[in-house]
C-alpha positions as a printed NumPy array, in Angstrom:
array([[108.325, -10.246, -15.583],
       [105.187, -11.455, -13.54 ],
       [104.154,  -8.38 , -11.48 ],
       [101.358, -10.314,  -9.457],
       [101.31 , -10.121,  -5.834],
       [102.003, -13.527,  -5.332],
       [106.06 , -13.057,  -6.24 ],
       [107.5  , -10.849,  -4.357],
       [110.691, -10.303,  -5.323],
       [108.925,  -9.077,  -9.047],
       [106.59 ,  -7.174,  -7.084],
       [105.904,  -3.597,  -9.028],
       [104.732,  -1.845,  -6.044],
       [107.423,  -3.484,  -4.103],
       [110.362,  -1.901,  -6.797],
       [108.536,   1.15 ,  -6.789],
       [109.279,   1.645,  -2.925],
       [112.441,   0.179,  -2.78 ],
       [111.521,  -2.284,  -0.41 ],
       [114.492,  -4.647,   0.175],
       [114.347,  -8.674,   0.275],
       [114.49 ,  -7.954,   4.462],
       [111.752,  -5.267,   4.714],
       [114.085,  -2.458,   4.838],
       [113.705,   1.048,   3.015],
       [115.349,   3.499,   1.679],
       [113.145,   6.287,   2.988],
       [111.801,   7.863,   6.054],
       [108.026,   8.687,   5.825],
       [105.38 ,   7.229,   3.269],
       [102.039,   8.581,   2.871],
       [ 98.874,   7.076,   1.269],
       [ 96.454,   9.057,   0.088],
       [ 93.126,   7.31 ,  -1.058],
       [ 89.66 ,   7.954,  -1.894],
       [ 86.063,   6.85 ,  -0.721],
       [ 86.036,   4.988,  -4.374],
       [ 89.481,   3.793,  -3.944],
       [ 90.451,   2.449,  -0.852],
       [ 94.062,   2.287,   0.167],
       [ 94.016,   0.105,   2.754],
       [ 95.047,  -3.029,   1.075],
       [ 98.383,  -1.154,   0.733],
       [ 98.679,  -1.349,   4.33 ],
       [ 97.691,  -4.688,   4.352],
       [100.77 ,  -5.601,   2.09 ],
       [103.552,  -3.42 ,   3.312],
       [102.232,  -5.11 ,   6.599],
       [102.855,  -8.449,   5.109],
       [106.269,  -7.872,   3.839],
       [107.234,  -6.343,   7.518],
       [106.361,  -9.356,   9.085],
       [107.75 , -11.858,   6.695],
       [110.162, -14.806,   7.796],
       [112.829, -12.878,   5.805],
       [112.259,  -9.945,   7.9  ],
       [114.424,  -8.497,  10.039],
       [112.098,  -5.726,  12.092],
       [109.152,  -5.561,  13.743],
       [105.954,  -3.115,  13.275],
       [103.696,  -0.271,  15.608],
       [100.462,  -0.652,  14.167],
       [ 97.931,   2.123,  15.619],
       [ 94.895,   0.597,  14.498],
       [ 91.752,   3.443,  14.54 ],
       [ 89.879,   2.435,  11.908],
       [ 89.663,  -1.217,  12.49 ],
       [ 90.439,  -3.705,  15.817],
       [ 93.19 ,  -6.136,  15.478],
       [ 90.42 ,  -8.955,  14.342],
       [ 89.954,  -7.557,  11.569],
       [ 93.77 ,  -7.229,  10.222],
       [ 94.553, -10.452,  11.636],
       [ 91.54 , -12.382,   9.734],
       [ 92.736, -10.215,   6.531],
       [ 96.304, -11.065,   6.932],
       [ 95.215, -14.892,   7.689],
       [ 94.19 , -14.894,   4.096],
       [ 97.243, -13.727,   3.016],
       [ 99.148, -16.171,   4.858],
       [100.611, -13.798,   7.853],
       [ 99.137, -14.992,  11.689],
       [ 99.354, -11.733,  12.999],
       [ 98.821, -12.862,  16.94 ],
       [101.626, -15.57 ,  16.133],
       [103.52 , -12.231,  15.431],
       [102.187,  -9.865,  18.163],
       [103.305, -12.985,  20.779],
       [106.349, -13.229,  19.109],
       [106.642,  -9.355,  19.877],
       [107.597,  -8.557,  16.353],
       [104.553,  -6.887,  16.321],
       [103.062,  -4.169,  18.931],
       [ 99.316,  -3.477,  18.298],
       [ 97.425,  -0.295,  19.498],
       [ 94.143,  -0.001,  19.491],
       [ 92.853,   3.184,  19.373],
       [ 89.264,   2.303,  17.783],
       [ 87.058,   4.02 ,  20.884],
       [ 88.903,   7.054,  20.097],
       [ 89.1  ,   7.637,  23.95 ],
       [ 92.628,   7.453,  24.289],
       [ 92.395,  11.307,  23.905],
       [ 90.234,  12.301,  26.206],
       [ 90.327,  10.16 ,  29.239],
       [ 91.488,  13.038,  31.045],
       [ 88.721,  15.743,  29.616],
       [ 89.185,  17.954,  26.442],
       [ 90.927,  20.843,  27.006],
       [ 93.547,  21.325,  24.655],
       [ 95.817,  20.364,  27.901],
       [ 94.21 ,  17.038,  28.258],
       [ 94.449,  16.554,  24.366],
       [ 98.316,  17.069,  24.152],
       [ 98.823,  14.999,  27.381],
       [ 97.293,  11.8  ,  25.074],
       [ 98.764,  12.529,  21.981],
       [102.1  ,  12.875,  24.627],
       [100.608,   9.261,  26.298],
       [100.714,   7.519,  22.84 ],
       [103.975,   8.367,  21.438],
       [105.734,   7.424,  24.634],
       [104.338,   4.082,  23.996],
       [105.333,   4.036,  20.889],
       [108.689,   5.048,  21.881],
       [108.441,   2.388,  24.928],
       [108.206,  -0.569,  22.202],
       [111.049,   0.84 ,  20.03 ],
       [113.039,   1.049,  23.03 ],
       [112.591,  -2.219,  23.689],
       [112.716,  -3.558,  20.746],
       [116.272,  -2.41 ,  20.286],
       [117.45 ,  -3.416,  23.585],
       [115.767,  -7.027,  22.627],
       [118.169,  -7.311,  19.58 ],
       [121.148,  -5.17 ,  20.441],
       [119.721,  -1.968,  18.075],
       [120.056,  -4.903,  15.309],
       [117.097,  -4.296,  12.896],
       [114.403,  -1.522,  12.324],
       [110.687,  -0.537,  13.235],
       [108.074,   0.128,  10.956],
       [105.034,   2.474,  12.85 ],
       [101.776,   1.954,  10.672],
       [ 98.829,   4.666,  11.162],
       [ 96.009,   3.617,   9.304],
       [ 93.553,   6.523,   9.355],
       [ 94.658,   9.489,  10.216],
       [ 91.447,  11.312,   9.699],
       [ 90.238,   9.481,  12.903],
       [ 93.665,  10.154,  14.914],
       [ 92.09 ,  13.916,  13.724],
       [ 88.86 ,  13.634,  15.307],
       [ 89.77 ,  12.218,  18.741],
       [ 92.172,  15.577,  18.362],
       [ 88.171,  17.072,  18.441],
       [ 88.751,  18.622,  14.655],
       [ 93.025,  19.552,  15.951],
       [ 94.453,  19.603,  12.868],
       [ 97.837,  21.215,  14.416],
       [ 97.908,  18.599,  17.516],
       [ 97.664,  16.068,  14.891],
       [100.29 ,  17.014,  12.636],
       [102.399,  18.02 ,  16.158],
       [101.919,  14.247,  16.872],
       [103.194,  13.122,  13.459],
       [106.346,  15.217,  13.528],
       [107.156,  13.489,  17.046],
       [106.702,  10.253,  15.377],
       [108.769,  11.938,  12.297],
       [111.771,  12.678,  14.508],
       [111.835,   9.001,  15.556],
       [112.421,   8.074,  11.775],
       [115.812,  10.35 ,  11.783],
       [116.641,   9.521,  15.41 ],
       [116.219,   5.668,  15.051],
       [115.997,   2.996,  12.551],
       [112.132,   3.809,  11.96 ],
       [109.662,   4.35 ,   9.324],
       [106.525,   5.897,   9.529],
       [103.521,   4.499,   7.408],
       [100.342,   6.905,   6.772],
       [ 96.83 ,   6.725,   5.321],
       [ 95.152,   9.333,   4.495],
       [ 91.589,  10.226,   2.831],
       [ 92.353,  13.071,   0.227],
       [ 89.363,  13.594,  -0.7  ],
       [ 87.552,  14.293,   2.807],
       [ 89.321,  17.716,   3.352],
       [ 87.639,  21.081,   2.334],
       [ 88.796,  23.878,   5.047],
       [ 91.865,  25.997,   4.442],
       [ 93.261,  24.285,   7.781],
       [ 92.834,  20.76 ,   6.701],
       [ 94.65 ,  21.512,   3.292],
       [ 97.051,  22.912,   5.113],
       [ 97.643,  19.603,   6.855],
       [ 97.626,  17.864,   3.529],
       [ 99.937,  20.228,   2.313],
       [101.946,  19.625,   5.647],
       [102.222,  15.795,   5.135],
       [103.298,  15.855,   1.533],
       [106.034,  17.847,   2.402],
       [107.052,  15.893,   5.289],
       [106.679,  12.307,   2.75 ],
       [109.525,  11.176,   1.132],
       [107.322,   8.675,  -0.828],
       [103.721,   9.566,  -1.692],
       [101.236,   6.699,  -3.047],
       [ 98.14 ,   7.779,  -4.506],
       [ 95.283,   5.274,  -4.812],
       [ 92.753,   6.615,  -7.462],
       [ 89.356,   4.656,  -9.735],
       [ 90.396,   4.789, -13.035],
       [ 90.004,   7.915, -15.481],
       [ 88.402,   5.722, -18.122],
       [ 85.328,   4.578, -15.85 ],
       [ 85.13 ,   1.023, -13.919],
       [ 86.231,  -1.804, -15.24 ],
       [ 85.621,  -5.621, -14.322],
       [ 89.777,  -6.737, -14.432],
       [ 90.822,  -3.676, -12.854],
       [ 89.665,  -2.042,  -9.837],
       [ 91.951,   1.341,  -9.786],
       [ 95.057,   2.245, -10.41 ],
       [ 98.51 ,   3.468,  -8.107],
       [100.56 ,   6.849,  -8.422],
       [103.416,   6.438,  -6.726],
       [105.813,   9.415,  -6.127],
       [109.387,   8.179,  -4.639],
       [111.508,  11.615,  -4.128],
       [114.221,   9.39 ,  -2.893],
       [114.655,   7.275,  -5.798],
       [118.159,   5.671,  -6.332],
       [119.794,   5.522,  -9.293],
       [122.597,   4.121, -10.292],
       [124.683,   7.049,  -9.401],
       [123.239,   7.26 ,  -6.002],
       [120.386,   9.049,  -4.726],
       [118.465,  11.267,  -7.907],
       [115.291,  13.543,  -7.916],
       [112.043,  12.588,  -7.651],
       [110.487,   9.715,  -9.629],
       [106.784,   8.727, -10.382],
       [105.398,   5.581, -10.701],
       [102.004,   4.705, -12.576],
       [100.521,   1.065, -12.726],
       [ 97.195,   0.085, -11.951],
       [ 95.436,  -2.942,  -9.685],
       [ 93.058,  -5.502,  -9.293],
       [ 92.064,  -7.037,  -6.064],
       [ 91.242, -10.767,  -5.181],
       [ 90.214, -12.33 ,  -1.942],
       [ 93.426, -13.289,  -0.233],
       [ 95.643, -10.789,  -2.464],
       [ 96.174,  -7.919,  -5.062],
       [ 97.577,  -8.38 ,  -8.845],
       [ 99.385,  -4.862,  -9.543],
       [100.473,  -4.564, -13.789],
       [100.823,  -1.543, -16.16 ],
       [ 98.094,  -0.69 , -18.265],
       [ 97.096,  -2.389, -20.962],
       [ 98.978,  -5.453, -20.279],
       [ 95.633,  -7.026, -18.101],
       [ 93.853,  -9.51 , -20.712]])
């Protein structure tokens, strides 16, 4: 089997999430927890692929506050995905959050704060609604947050309006065909209070991917390697306890190579 990136349907990190041949999943909320050494965001750049692909049958929130939309769509170019061909197409709804004002237009009281966190998920919820209506509630939505750190410090340091934010967007995932995508720096967090919203999305995660350097040191064919913690894993007798995942990764210019170690020569 040919686990590179460029075959999707042998994709390893692709089996390891379940991710069906139309971009659906068998879980709720994913969480991706990466490292200043090891970035995660090229896993949002794939799973942002796949939503988008021709064989695709939803359509994706992206809330983009660590980068603007240039910057995905010249990524995504590379990787063969024209993400404004796909925003005019409206399978995909872009918000860009990247002043980190969206918070506190209206001062920053913790009044003011909850009335934009309140702002933002009724857009979100706008698009979904929409979306449905579009294709007769045929298909799903994907909503994509890719730094949640950030989403944390237009909260000014709110931990709990943050995490009262994602359990809004959580409720969509059980109330409508959604999923909720999340990255996540573990290793920026030191206070009691932001462990406690570590702690907080774990729990809430039904899949957990953990993008780590390797324990052996660096290494010129491999640039780190994926833990990958599915507690919705189905088996062949249906749905079975948690299972983890452990293959490592080596990125290229216009795409990612994911294998098991000791099987890169």
């Amino acid at each position: 089997m040919n686990p590179s990136f460029s075959s999707p349907t042998t994709n390893l990190l692709d089996e390891a999430l379940g991710i069906g041949c139309t971009g659906s999943v068998p879980w709720r909320i994913a969480l991706v927890q990466d490292c200043v050494e090891a970035s995660g965001a090229f896993l949002l750049h794939h799973l942002l692929k796949r939503s988008l692909s021709a064989e695709a049958a939803g359509a994706v929130v992206f809330l983009g506050l660590a980068q603007p939309f240039s910057h995905y769509d010249r990524v995504l170019r590379k990787m063969g995905c024209n993400l404004s061909l796909q925003r005019n197409k409206n399978k995909l709804h872009f918000i860009d959050l990247l002043d980190l004002e969206f918070l506190v237009a209206g001062g920053t009281d913790q009044n003011a704060i909850e009335d934009g966190f309140m702002n933002l998920y009724n857009r979100i919820l706008r698009f979904i609604e929409a979306n449905n209506l579009m294709h007769n509630n045929g298909g799903w939505i994907r909503i994509i947050i890719d730094d949640i750190s950030l989403l944390e410090i237009a909260a000014q340091g709110s931990s709990s309006h943050t995490f009262d934010f994602l359990q809004y967007c959580a409720t969509l995932t059980s109330e409508l065909d959604c999923s909720l995508l999340i990255l996540n720096h573990g290793d920026i967090y030191s206070s009691e209070e932001d462990q406690c919203l570590l702690s907080h999305l774990d729990y809430l995660s039904d899949v957990v991917i953990k993008a780590e350097t390797l324990s052996t040191g660096i290494a010129v064919d491999v640039h780190g390697q994926l833990t990958i913690i599915n507690k919705r894993a189905l088996g062949e007798l249906g749905w079975s306890s948690s299972k983890v995942y452990n293959f490592q990764f080596k990125l290229k210019e216009n795409a990612v190579e994911f294998f098991y170690p000791g099987t890169k020569f």
